[in-house]
Amino acid sequence: SDLQNTALFRQLLTDAGFDLLPGVTPIVPVMFGDAASAAAFATRLYDHGVYAVAFSYPVVPMGAARIRTQVSAAHTEDDIRAAAAAFVAARG
């Protein structure tokens, strides 16, 4: 289910030290703070096979730039684990 996938994704990213906004919805915001960091990270994610969109001011509050991810029930556990591994790899 999307809730099980979301919980797994949240746990993997939290264990890896990423800052997530709390919630249980399939939308999982990964916080970066400044727009340049979020945009650069989204580019590195793409290099690791994951397309993600960075959001910054004025779409979100100043200083609250993030990458917005959305987990789906259509994702397999392997998909979720691969996406989390891409986040870790993109961090460098």
Short mmCIF file of C-alpha atoms in Angstrom, two decimals, residues 8-86:
data_model
loop_
_atom_site.label_atom_id
_atom_site.label_comp_id
_atom_site.label_asym_id
_atom_site.label_seq_id
_atom_site.Cartn_x
_atom_site.Cartn_y
_atom_site.Cartn_z
CA LEU A 8 9.46 2.51 4.61
CA PHE A 9 10.72 5.48 2.58
CA ARG A 10 10.45 7.79 5.59
CA GLN A 11 12.29 5.30 7.79
CA LEU A 12 15.11 4.77 5.29
CA LEU A 13 15.65 8.50 4.78
CA THR A 14 15.40 9.26 8.50
CA ASP A 15 17.91 6.50 9.28
CA ALA A 16 20.22 8.06 6.67
CA GLY A 17 20.01 11.42 8.46
CA PHE A 18 17.75 13.37 6.13
CA ASP A 19 15.46 16.08 7.54
CA LEU A 20 11.83 15.26 6.69
CA LEU A 21 8.70 17.20 7.44
CA PRO A 22 6.48 15.02 9.63
CA GLY A 23 3.38 13.39 8.17
CA VAL A 24 1.82 10.16 7.01
CA THR A 25 0.69 11.18 3.53
CA PRO A 26 2.45 9.84 0.41
CA ILE A 27 4.03 13.28 -0.07
CA VAL A 28 7.40 13.23 1.70
CA PRO A 29 9.16 16.62 1.77
CA VAL A 30 12.94 16.32 2.23
CA MET A 31 14.17 19.61 3.67
CA PHE A 32 17.30 21.43 2.50
CA GLY A 33 16.78 25.00 3.67
CA ASP A 34 18.30 27.01 0.87
CA ALA A 35 17.20 26.95 -2.75
CA ALA A 36 20.66 26.37 -4.24
CA SER A 37 21.27 23.26 -2.11
CA ALA A 38 17.86 21.79 -2.95
CA ALA A 39 18.28 22.44 -6.69
CA ALA A 40 21.81 21.01 -6.77
CA PHE A 41 20.67 17.94 -4.86
CA ALA A 42 17.77 17.38 -7.28
CA THR A 43 20.28 17.46 -10.15
CA ARG A 44 22.50 14.91 -8.40
CA LEU A 45 19.45 12.71 -7.74
CA TYR A 46 18.69 12.74 -11.45
CA ASP A 47 22.26 11.61 -12.09
CA HIS A 48 21.48 8.63 -9.83
CA GLY A 49 18.29 7.76 -11.72
CA VAL A 50 15.68 9.55 -9.61
CA TYR A 51 13.70 12.49 -10.96
CA ALA A 52 12.66 14.84 -8.17
CA VAL A 53 11.61 18.47 -8.07
CA ALA A 54 13.15 21.06 -5.77
CA PHE A 55 10.77 23.67 -4.39
CA SER A 56 11.89 27.01 -3.03
CA TYR A 57 10.56 30.50 -2.32
CA PRO A 58 7.97 31.74 -3.29
CA VAL A 59 6.37 28.26 -3.59
CA VAL A 60 7.42 27.46 -0.02
CA PRO A 61 8.52 29.83 2.76
CA MET A 62 11.93 31.50 2.49
CA GLY A 63 14.57 29.21 3.97
CA ALA A 64 12.36 26.11 3.68
CA ALA A 65 13.52 24.78 0.31
CA ARG A 66 12.83 21.11 -0.17
CA ILE A 67 12.64 18.24 -2.57
CA ARG A 68 9.09 17.00 -2.78
CA THR A 69 8.81 13.26 -3.22
CA GLN A 70 5.61 11.29 -3.62
CA VAL A 71 5.39 7.59 -2.84
CA SER A 72 2.85 5.38 -4.56
CA ALA A 73 1.32 1.96 -3.99
CA ALA A 74 2.61 1.14 -7.48
CA HIS A 75 6.21 1.36 -6.22
CA THR A 76 7.76 -1.93 -5.22
CA GLU A 77 9.85 -2.31 -2.08
CA ASP A 78 12.88 -2.46 -4.37
CA ASP A 79 11.81 0.86 -5.94
CA ILE A 80 11.55 2.47 -2.50
CA ARG A 81 14.93 1.12 -1.41
CA ALA A 82 16.54 2.22 -4.70
CA ALA A 83 15.14 5.75 -4.32
CA ALA A 84 16.43 5.98 -0.74
CA ALA A 85 19.82 4.68 -1.88
CA ALA A 86 19.87 7.38 -4.58
#
